XYZ file of C-alpha atoms in Angstrom:
616
model
C -30.662 1.395 17.731
C -27.918 -0.620 19.465
C -25.599 1.238 21.741
C -21.978 1.503 20.721
C -19.724 -0.642 22.815
C -17.126 1.091 24.967
C -13.702 -0.362 25.471
C -12.731 -1.308 28.994
C -10.816 1.663 30.495
C -8.666 -0.723 32.521
C -7.691 -2.649 29.385
C -6.806 0.557 27.556
C -4.729 1.772 30.487
C -2.950 -1.574 30.657
C -2.184 -1.381 26.921
C -0.764 2.146 27.237
C 1.321 1.094 30.247
C 2.629 -1.924 28.363
C 3.652 0.197 25.378
C 5.410 2.675 27.688
C 7.328 -0.127 29.416
C 8.338 -1.668 26.089
C 9.571 1.668 24.688
C 11.496 2.427 27.881
C 13.063 -1.038 27.800
C 14.084 -0.605 24.176
C 15.777 2.682 25.041
C 17.520 1.577 28.226
C 18.729 -1.724 26.752
C 19.799 -0.237 23.419
C 23.462 -1.132 23.920
C 22.488 -4.805 23.835
C 19.437 -4.681 21.572
C 21.045 -2.723 18.718
C 23.731 -5.367 18.009
C 21.120 -8.095 18.403
C 18.749 -6.369 15.951
C 21.538 -5.757 13.443
C 22.621 -9.381 13.717
C 19.052 -10.596 13.210
C 18.635 -8.501 10.073
C 21.979 -9.710 8.674
C 20.955 -13.277 9.487
C 17.836 -12.831 7.360
C 20.072 -11.671 4.502
C 22.726 -14.378 4.797
C 20.463 -17.344 5.610
C 19.428 -17.935 1.947
C 23.101 -17.858 0.928
C 24.001 -20.399 3.608
C 21.139 -22.670 2.529
C 22.319 -22.588 -1.082
C 25.870 -23.476 -0.035
C 24.497 -26.357 2.000
C 22.470 -27.542 -0.984
C 25.637 -27.822 -3.081
C 27.244 -30.125 -0.501
C 28.896 -27.963 2.163
C 28.277 -28.689 5.818
C 26.786 -26.031 8.086
C 30.047 -24.669 9.570
C 31.956 -24.269 6.254
C 28.861 -22.762 4.631
C 28.504 -20.156 7.389
C 32.230 -19.344 7.318
C 32.172 -18.988 3.533
C 29.095 -16.729 3.549
C 30.273 -14.485 6.388
C 33.861 -14.413 5.127
C 32.767 -13.478 1.623
C 30.688 -10.598 2.914
C 33.559 -9.367 5.107
C 35.965 -9.451 2.151
C 33.527 -7.418 0.068
C 33.117 -4.869 2.866
C 36.894 -4.667 3.317
C 37.515 -4.100 -0.391
C 34.801 -1.472 -0.666
C 35.940 0.182 2.573
C 39.511 0.435 1.342
C 38.424 1.975 -1.962
C 36.184 4.441 -0.184
C 38.976 5.426 2.223
C 41.401 6.061 -0.619
C 38.822 8.118 -2.497
C 37.889 10.092 0.601
C 41.527 10.996 1.324
C 41.959 12.130 -2.272
C 38.811 14.256 -2.016
C 39.964 15.975 1.170
C 43.358 16.755 -0.360
C 41.747 18.171 -3.503
C 39.182 20.425 -1.855
C 41.479 23.486 -1.423
C 42.021 23.471 -5.198
C 38.336 24.102 -5.764
C 38.224 27.349 -3.776
C 38.340 29.675 -6.788
C 35.554 27.774 -8.561
C 33.346 27.957 -5.495
C 34.061 31.691 -5.190
C 33.200 32.385 -8.825
C 29.937 30.424 -8.759
C 28.791 31.953 -5.502
C 29.570 35.366 -6.936
C 27.602 34.576 -10.086
C 24.626 33.311 -8.104
C 24.567 36.208 -5.672
C 25.401 38.810 -8.278
C 27.909 40.511 -6.015
C 31.588 39.736 -6.148
C 34.087 40.757 -3.578
C 33.704 40.613 0.157
C 30.669 38.271 0.368
C 32.189 35.741 -2.026
C 35.573 35.903 -0.281
C 33.916 35.374 3.075
C 32.024 32.299 1.853
C 35.090 30.864 0.154
C 37.155 31.511 3.275
C 34.534 29.721 5.315
C 34.730 26.670 3.065
C 38.505 26.727 3.303
C 38.420 27.128 7.068
C 36.290 24.028 7.377
C 39.126 22.091 5.803
C 41.806 23.800 7.955
C 40.719 24.459 11.553
C 41.877 27.701 13.060
C 44.195 27.762 16.080
C 43.134 29.273 19.365
C 45.413 32.234 18.844
C 44.003 32.983 15.396
C 40.458 32.833 16.716
C 41.265 35.158 19.593
C 43.156 37.524 17.293
C 40.154 37.655 14.941
C 37.935 38.589 17.837
C 40.363 41.236 19.081
C 40.553 39.640 22.517
C 44.374 39.728 22.903
C 47.392 41.133 21.171
C 49.452 38.591 19.287
C 52.507 37.591 21.287
C 55.307 35.501 19.836
C 55.232 32.167 21.552
C 57.513 29.247 21.103
C 55.800 25.939 21.692
C 57.885 22.907 22.333
C 55.817 19.787 21.956
C 56.794 16.388 23.199
C 57.019 13.938 20.320
C 53.979 11.646 20.463
C 54.617 8.077 21.375
C 53.488 5.130 19.274
C 50.671 4.472 21.751
C 49.473 8.078 21.457
C 49.327 7.842 17.683
C 47.520 4.503 17.859
C 45.041 5.884 20.388
C 44.399 8.985 18.259
C 43.644 6.876 15.198
C 41.705 4.036 16.748
C 40.011 5.852 19.627
C 36.979 7.108 17.678
C 36.666 3.735 15.953
C 36.644 1.594 19.078
C 32.873 1.795 19.818
C 32.032 0.937 16.229
C 34.544 -1.905 16.127
C 33.202 -3.337 19.374
C 29.626 -3.184 18.085
C 30.698 -4.731 14.793
C 32.472 -7.542 16.606
C 29.410 -8.286 18.730
C 27.192 -8.268 15.637
C 29.592 -10.627 13.839
C 29.557 -13.102 16.725
C 25.749 -12.961 16.919
C 25.409 -13.514 13.163
C 27.700 -16.544 13.145
C 25.928 -18.261 16.015
C 22.458 -17.399 14.673
C 23.346 -18.932 11.325
C 24.850 -22.014 12.945
C 21.857 -22.631 15.219
C 18.990 -21.020 13.331
C 16.671 -24.072 13.556
C 17.265 -24.442 17.297
C 16.664 -20.722 17.863
C 13.477 -20.882 15.794
C 12.166 -23.807 17.868
C 12.950 -22.033 21.128
C 11.261 -18.868 19.919
C 8.152 -20.822 18.917
C 8.108 -22.488 22.325
C 8.444 -19.104 24.022
C 5.746 -17.163 22.207
C 3.357 -19.756 20.746
C 1.394 -20.524 23.941
C 0.371 -23.777 22.339
C -0.735 -22.258 19.009
C 2.146 -23.544 16.895
C 0.341 -23.072 13.565
C -0.232 -19.328 13.902
C 3.232 -18.740 15.367
C 4.894 -20.664 12.550
C 2.932 -18.724 9.931
C 3.896 -15.426 11.580
C 7.598 -16.323 11.760
C 7.601 -17.550 8.164
C 5.962 -14.342 6.977
C 8.413 -12.213 8.958
C 11.335 -14.119 7.475
C 10.060 -13.974 3.912
C 8.984 -10.332 4.083
C 12.170 -9.021 5.708
C 14.486 -11.209 3.618
C 12.778 -10.215 0.387
C 12.746 -6.546 1.292
C 16.432 -6.486 2.224
C 17.482 -8.572 -0.770
C 15.561 -6.440 -3.244
C 16.788 -3.278 -1.539
C 20.363 -4.536 -1.780
C 19.967 -5.344 -5.476
C 18.452 -1.929 -6.140
C 21.125 -0.112 -4.128
C 23.996 -1.949 -5.824
C 22.474 -1.243 -9.228
C 22.116 2.414 -8.291
C 25.654 2.629 -6.910
C 27.278 0.963 -9.924
C 25.262 3.066 -12.377
C 26.070 6.237 -10.418
C 29.804 5.467 -10.327
C 29.973 4.647 -14.046
C 27.906 7.658 -15.036
C 29.916 10.085 -12.916
C 33.167 8.649 -14.305
C 31.950 9.191 -17.874
C 30.753 12.708 -17.073
C 34.047 13.581 -15.381
C 33.091 14.033 -11.723
C 36.023 13.133 -9.438
C 35.889 10.283 -6.897
C 33.082 8.461 -8.687
C 33.749 5.220 -6.782
C 33.278 7.049 -3.485
C 29.880 8.448 -4.498
C 28.729 5.120 -5.898
C 29.685 3.325 -2.664
C 27.977 5.949 -0.541
C 24.909 5.620 -2.747
C 24.704 1.892 -1.995
C 24.775 2.553 1.759
C 22.701 5.721 1.932
C 19.788 4.339 -0.093
C 19.030 1.983 2.774
C 17.670 5.135 4.447
C 14.198 5.615 2.930
C 13.540 8.850 1.032
C 16.317 10.983 2.565
C 19.107 8.580 1.624
C 18.568 8.956 -2.113
C 18.596 12.751 -1.859
C 21.839 12.771 0.141
C 23.510 10.201 -2.119
C 22.716 12.210 -5.241
C 23.380 15.574 -3.636
C 27.084 15.014 -2.883
C 28.284 14.543 -6.495
C 26.022 17.351 -7.719
C 27.576 19.817 -5.257
C 31.070 18.564 -6.084
C 30.470 18.994 -9.810
C 29.690 22.646 -9.200
C 32.928 23.064 -7.251
C 35.328 21.355 -9.654
C 34.257 22.950 -12.950
C 34.839 26.456 -14.251
C 31.437 26.705 -15.925
C 27.985 25.258 -15.416
C 28.014 22.463 -18.008
C 29.375 19.779 -15.683
C 26.968 20.786 -12.918
C 23.892 20.678 -15.156
C 24.968 17.392 -16.758
C 25.528 15.787 -13.351
C 22.224 17.090 -12.023
C 20.336 15.768 -15.037
C 22.029 12.375 -14.822
C 21.266 11.990 -11.107
C 17.608 12.950 -11.615
C 17.141 10.574 -14.562
C 18.842 7.730 -12.689
C 16.647 8.275 -9.637
C 13.489 8.340 -11.750
C 14.519 5.095 -13.449
C 15.266 3.384 -10.130
C 12.001 4.522 -8.526
C 9.591 4.048 -11.423
C 11.063 1.102 -13.335
C 13.450 -1.008 -11.283
C 11.613 -0.848 -7.953
C 8.243 -1.495 -9.604
C 9.711 -4.496 -11.423
C 11.500 -6.030 -8.439
C 8.969 -5.245 -5.735
C 6.022 -7.513 -6.501
C 5.312 -6.956 -2.835
C 7.066 -4.297 -0.838
C 7.777 -4.147 2.863
C 4.052 -4.108 3.641
C 4.254 -0.607 5.129
C 2.401 2.521 4.129
C 4.341 5.668 3.240
C 3.254 7.431 6.410
C 4.241 4.370 8.443
C 7.756 4.437 6.957
C 8.169 8.111 7.840
C 6.878 7.560 11.365
C 9.165 4.553 11.743
C 12.177 6.601 10.680
C 11.427 9.289 13.245
C 10.628 6.835 16.050
C 13.560 4.431 15.645
C 16.038 7.247 15.004
C 14.883 8.969 18.194
C 15.127 5.682 20.073
C 18.397 4.222 18.742
C 20.073 6.948 16.693
C 21.790 6.063 13.405
C 21.357 2.278 13.829
C 17.653 2.897 14.352
C 17.543 4.845 11.107
C 18.897 1.831 9.212
C 16.702 -0.675 11.072
C 13.474 1.331 10.946
C 11.835 -0.353 7.961
C 12.565 -4.035 8.767
C 11.757 -3.568 12.471
C 8.437 -1.917 11.664
C 7.641 -4.637 9.116
C 8.013 -7.166 11.937
C 5.542 -5.165 14.041
C 3.021 -5.157 11.184
C 3.259 -8.934 10.849
C 2.769 -9.261 14.611
C -0.348 -7.113 14.284
C -1.764 -9.490 11.663
C -1.436 -12.567 13.856
C -1.816 -11.257 17.423
C -5.326 -9.886 18.082
C -4.119 -7.563 20.842
C -1.706 -5.935 18.384
C -4.097 -5.680 15.439
C -4.003 -1.880 15.680
C -0.396 -2.012 14.446
C -1.445 -3.640 11.187
C -4.235 -1.079 10.771
C -1.989 1.909 11.502
C 1.204 0.841 9.764
C 0.247 -1.666 7.047
C -0.179 -0.803 3.385
C -3.260 -2.963 2.857
C -6.530 -1.014 2.603
C -8.405 -1.283 5.892
C -11.709 -0.325 4.266
C -13.217 -2.326 1.443
C -13.937 -0.345 -1.765
C -17.723 -0.149 -1.107
C -17.129 1.188 2.389
C -14.556 3.690 1.125
C -16.971 4.896 -1.555
C -19.823 5.154 0.938
C -17.646 7.082 3.386
C -16.621 9.599 0.726
C -20.264 10.066 -0.287
C -21.221 10.687 3.340
C -18.406 13.222 3.590
C -19.655 14.975 0.451
C -16.395 14.359 -1.424
C -17.805 13.395 -4.810
C -14.439 13.892 -6.555
C -12.664 11.239 -4.488
C -15.747 9.030 -4.683
C -15.478 9.208 -8.462
C -11.787 8.314 -8.300
C -12.563 5.237 -6.187
C -15.212 4.093 -8.652
C -12.916 4.849 -11.592
C -10.100 2.765 -10.108
C -12.527 -0.098 -9.473
C -13.945 0.100 -13.004
C -10.483 -0.113 -14.559
C -9.832 -3.504 -12.959
C -13.377 -4.941 -13.051
C -16.189 -5.325 -15.547
C -19.237 -3.097 -15.535
C -21.356 -5.872 -14.044
C -18.822 -6.347 -11.239
C -18.814 -2.580 -10.697
C -22.567 -2.651 -10.123
C -22.700 -5.890 -8.105
C -19.582 -5.467 -5.966
C -19.384 -1.699 -5.508
C -22.561 0.261 -6.190
C -25.167 -2.194 -4.865
C -23.315 -2.634 -1.524
C -23.285 1.158 -1.124
C -27.052 1.225 -1.658
C -27.443 -1.512 0.958
C -25.339 0.342 3.528
C -27.268 3.559 2.938
C -30.587 1.744 3.338
C -29.446 0.082 6.560
C -28.291 3.401 8.030
C -31.512 5.128 7.001
C -33.622 2.395 8.592
C -31.496 2.644 11.764
C -32.039 6.406 11.913
C -28.367 7.357 11.494
C -28.693 8.751 7.957
C -30.941 11.638 7.044
C -33.225 11.765 4.066
C -31.280 14.521 2.296
C -28.011 12.626 2.528
C -29.752 9.432 1.418
C -31.100 11.208 -1.638
C -27.598 12.456 -2.454
C -26.218 8.904 -2.256
C -28.972 7.610 -4.549
C -28.457 10.356 -7.091
C -24.681 9.925 -7.147
C -24.905 6.147 -7.584
C -27.354 6.579 -10.447
C -25.117 9.114 -12.195
C -22.006 6.984 -11.716
C -23.663 3.913 -13.198
C -24.936 5.769 -16.241
C -21.582 7.479 -16.780
C -19.582 4.238 -16.635
C -22.117 2.464 -18.837
C -21.626 5.104 -21.543
C -17.885 5.684 -21.308
C -16.258 2.536 -19.980
C -18.695 -0.183 -20.947
C -20.142 0.473 -24.411
C -23.381 -1.231 -25.415
C -22.976 -4.573 -27.152
C -25.249 -6.014 -29.818
C -26.491 -9.585 -29.392
C -24.343 -12.292 -30.903
C -25.369 -13.662 -34.308
C -28.268 -16.064 -33.838
C -28.956 -14.854 -30.295
C -32.397 -13.531 -29.425
C -32.971 -10.091 -28.004
C -35.601 -10.017 -25.245
C -37.859 -7.226 -24.117
C -37.365 -6.789 -20.385
C -39.329 -4.596 -18.004
C -37.546 -3.741 -14.723
C -39.851 -2.794 -11.842
C -38.695 -1.348 -8.479
C -40.237 -3.108 -5.499
C -40.923 -0.171 -3.202
C -38.597 2.809 -2.639
C -35.913 4.929 -4.285
C -33.083 2.494 -3.525
C -35.020 -0.192 -5.412
C -35.501 2.262 -8.279
C -31.772 3.084 -8.442
C -30.959 -0.629 -8.415
C -33.518 -1.081 -11.201
C -31.580 1.442 -13.304
C -28.378 -0.526 -12.702
C -30.173 -3.754 -13.635
C -31.471 -2.147 -16.822
C -27.975 -1.049 -17.827
C -26.573 -4.552 -17.269
C -29.387 -6.168 -19.258
C -28.993 -3.629 -22.065
C -25.297 -4.510 -22.384
C -26.366 -8.102 -23.019
C -28.271 -6.968 -26.114
C -31.781 -6.810 -24.607
C -34.386 -4.088 -25.076
C -35.053 -2.765 -21.584
C -37.621 -0.435 -20.068
C -37.100 0.636 -16.437
C -40.132 1.862 -14.518
C -39.662 4.651 -12.025
C -41.596 5.161 -8.802
C -43.603 7.848 -10.615
C -44.551 5.315 -13.312
C -45.872 2.963 -10.647
C -48.082 5.741 -9.342
C -49.732 6.309 -12.749
C -51.158 3.890 -15.288
C -48.433 1.240 -15.319
C -50.766 -1.116 -17.190
C -50.677 1.171 -20.217
C -46.878 1.158 -20.193
C -46.856 -2.632 -20.099
C -49.346 -2.940 -22.969
C -47.273 -0.548 -25.069
C -43.906 -2.193 -24.282
C -45.129 -5.849 -24.412
C -42.245 -7.289 -22.319
C -41.042 -10.885 -22.394
C -39.765 -10.713 -18.820
C -40.528 -8.656 -15.728
C -37.668 -8.166 -13.248
C -38.562 -7.047 -9.719
C -35.716 -5.013 -8.177
C -35.331 -4.939 -4.374
C -32.447 -3.808 -2.153
C -31.964 -5.327 1.347
C -32.104 -5.123 4.304
C -35.899 -4.767 4.207
C -36.520 -6.082 0.700
C -38.183 -9.473 0.959
C -41.726 -8.352 1.770
C -41.818 -5.539 -0.860
C -40.335 -7.911 -3.455
C -42.898 -10.612 -2.611
C -45.818 -8.186 -2.782
C -44.662 -6.695 -6.069
C -44.097 -10.178 -7.537
C -47.557 -11.307 -6.459
C -49.155 -8.192 -7.989
C -47.415 -8.807 -11.313
C -48.324 -12.506 -11.378
C -52.005 -11.767 -10.696
C -52.344 -9.086 -13.368
C -50.102 -10.815 -15.876
C -50.481 -14.551 -15.462
C -48.423 -15.577 -18.516
C -45.494 -13.350 -17.579
C -41.986 -14.597 -16.928
C -41.050 -13.061 -13.603
C -37.564 -12.800 -12.130
C -37.360 -11.520 -8.549
C -34.062 -9.796 -7.821
C -33.022 -9.296 -4.182
C -29.607 -7.786 -4.788
C -26.820 -8.866 -2.489
C -28.839 -11.416 -0.518
C -26.547 -13.927 1.199
C -28.646 -16.596 2.932
C -31.657 -16.786 0.657
C -33.107 -20.316 0.526
C -36.143 -19.399 2.616
C -36.514 -16.115 0.742
C -36.275 -17.944 -2.576
C -39.108 -20.267 -1.593
C -41.351 -17.337 -0.559
C -40.723 -15.420 -3.788
C -41.361 -18.462 -5.982
C -44.552 -19.092 -4.045
C -45.545 -15.482 -4.802
C -45.261 -16.128 -8.554
C -41.596 -15.701 -9.542
C -40.063 -18.323 -11.793
C -36.509 -17.392 -10.818
C -34.799 -15.543 -7.971
C -31.483 -13.747 -8.556
C -29.177 -12.234 -5.941
C -26.909 -10.316 -8.313
C -27.325 -8.316 -11.489
C -24.947 -10.641 -13.306
C -27.035 -13.633 -12.284
C -30.214 -11.899 -13.419
C -28.714 -11.193 -16.839
C -27.529 -14.788 -17.149
C -30.946 -16.238 -16.225
C -33.152 -13.874 -18.235
C -33.267 -15.896 -21.459
C -33.546 -19.225 -19.647
C -36.507 -17.992 -17.589
C -38.375 -16.677 -20.634
C -37.902 -19.908 -22.587
C -39.025 -22.018 -19.631
C -42.253 -20.026 -19.271
C -42.983 -20.203 -23.017
C -42.437 -23.943 -23.091
C -44.742 -24.380 -20.105
C -47.516 -22.129 -21.495
C -49.073 -24.688 -23.949
C -49.064 -27.350 -21.240
C -50.798 -24.950 -18.868
C -53.507 -24.235 -21.466
C -54.057 -27.974 -21.884
C -54.278 -28.526 -18.162
C -50.701 -29.727 -17.832
C -48.074 -28.384 -15.424
C -46.978 -24.829 -16.014
C -47.744 -21.321 -14.949
C -51.173 -20.460 -13.648
C -53.775 -20.414 -16.405
C -55.491 -17.183 -15.478
C -55.658 -14.489 -18.081
C -53.966 -15.612 -21.311
C -53.279 -12.196 -22.786
C -49.742 -11.683 -21.539
C -49.113 -8.542 -23.485
C -52.542 -7.188 -22.666
C -52.039 -7.295 -18.903
C -50.005 -4.812 -16.918
C -48.115 -4.017 -13.733
C -49.878 -2.220 -10.947
C -48.516 -0.359 -7.939
C -49.980 -2.816 -5.458
C -47.950 -3.842 -2.420
């Protein structure tokens, strides 16, 4: 048995050190990298708009100015509406105190002090307490009349108080705006420089990676924007009809917050639901708002997103959650908004850079195990329920013949290879065989009903013979089911039948065709011996040797034909297709063989009187 290879410890240490340096650099340089990342993402969004403006006749500079200016006007209009609505909400909140008190009392079942305390707390949030009131509440000092004479604030003080908290955001926004404009103006030059920097001479792969990044991120952001705007408009209209105040504010927040995966939708829908409970005297408005928000979210998730996302961001659900945690920890709120597109870029890098392939495996949404390997792994783990689900999902999309050829036979081959290598015990191997047999019979009965032969078509009598062991016998059962679906009369011999008087079974069944079933990796010699035994005992028989799943089989085909087979098949579908042709060819050749012409060997002529032995 070959020894498992061990990764170079130095290479692993170098990889870990590189990741640590990259993460540290991302954190330390966040003041520069965050605006650059935001600008890059906005460039992906605006680049298609600029290209369309250029296609209608505008030059690059006017097209960029028009695209960026249009977006800024939209943001300004929405921002103004949101500000007006927010001010109105803050001014209206004290009016809702009695409603909050009544509902909290109804929910808790105790009116009085607890409800007053909660209502007072809500009110206090809207009106901060002074230092003296706080100290008086704590009993720290006796209230003393104090006359405070404040100096009237200057115009600069007022301006500083208003704009001070906004300065960092305005500076970042200005830097992002400058980056976006220059990236849009010089996007081809920047692309060429990036290719020169990272291609290392492999321009083809680098170009494919950059194109995929651009298409995947642009499509994700565009579809997300369409979905969010649809959600926001529907939420605003619905809340207005229901009667929830400040509907425009909640719709606008919904557009922004839904860019945050999972949590954003909950927060966006939670605000109007809580407000509806505060503004109404009863529970009707609250229940109506809650039902509307839930129905709207279900429609967006299960209808609109499924329709618009032919391909999503390429990230698994776990990867999205991990990305949210990682980028939020690294860059704060901007990282929360950039998590999905940034991680999508990493997944694309993992697809094209061998050293980063682990990123595609860990974060991508594509299955990393093929269906046969997944099924085999679940069988090894003893999880027959999930194994059945895998087979069920495969059977829904594929035909029964494809289920046998592309799923069940490969599992038999993997089990045989592991058993021959000594890594799979006999008990586990028997469990795999039994499960595969039961699955095939179940799907043949429930999902692939038997079909009668077409009018005018001939139904053949086919005998399926396993070459040597239990895997061959299980494959013979699968072959029999496939042949039966084609309208043939099939008899499948078991290993026990081969150990008794198989000749009597053959005489009673009188088959037109004998199919030898063999499963690689060690299938050629047993198949050849079984074929030779059949051809010697039954010289007029049509023999089809099936070595299921064989890839490079020209030499094997020659050996099996030399042993007496008329046809060699490598799949159950191929065997079913060739059955009638093989039988007709042998029957046409039989008279010539009796007259000394070319044909099958002219040994014993009684085809139905001969039989199959357990030789070989």
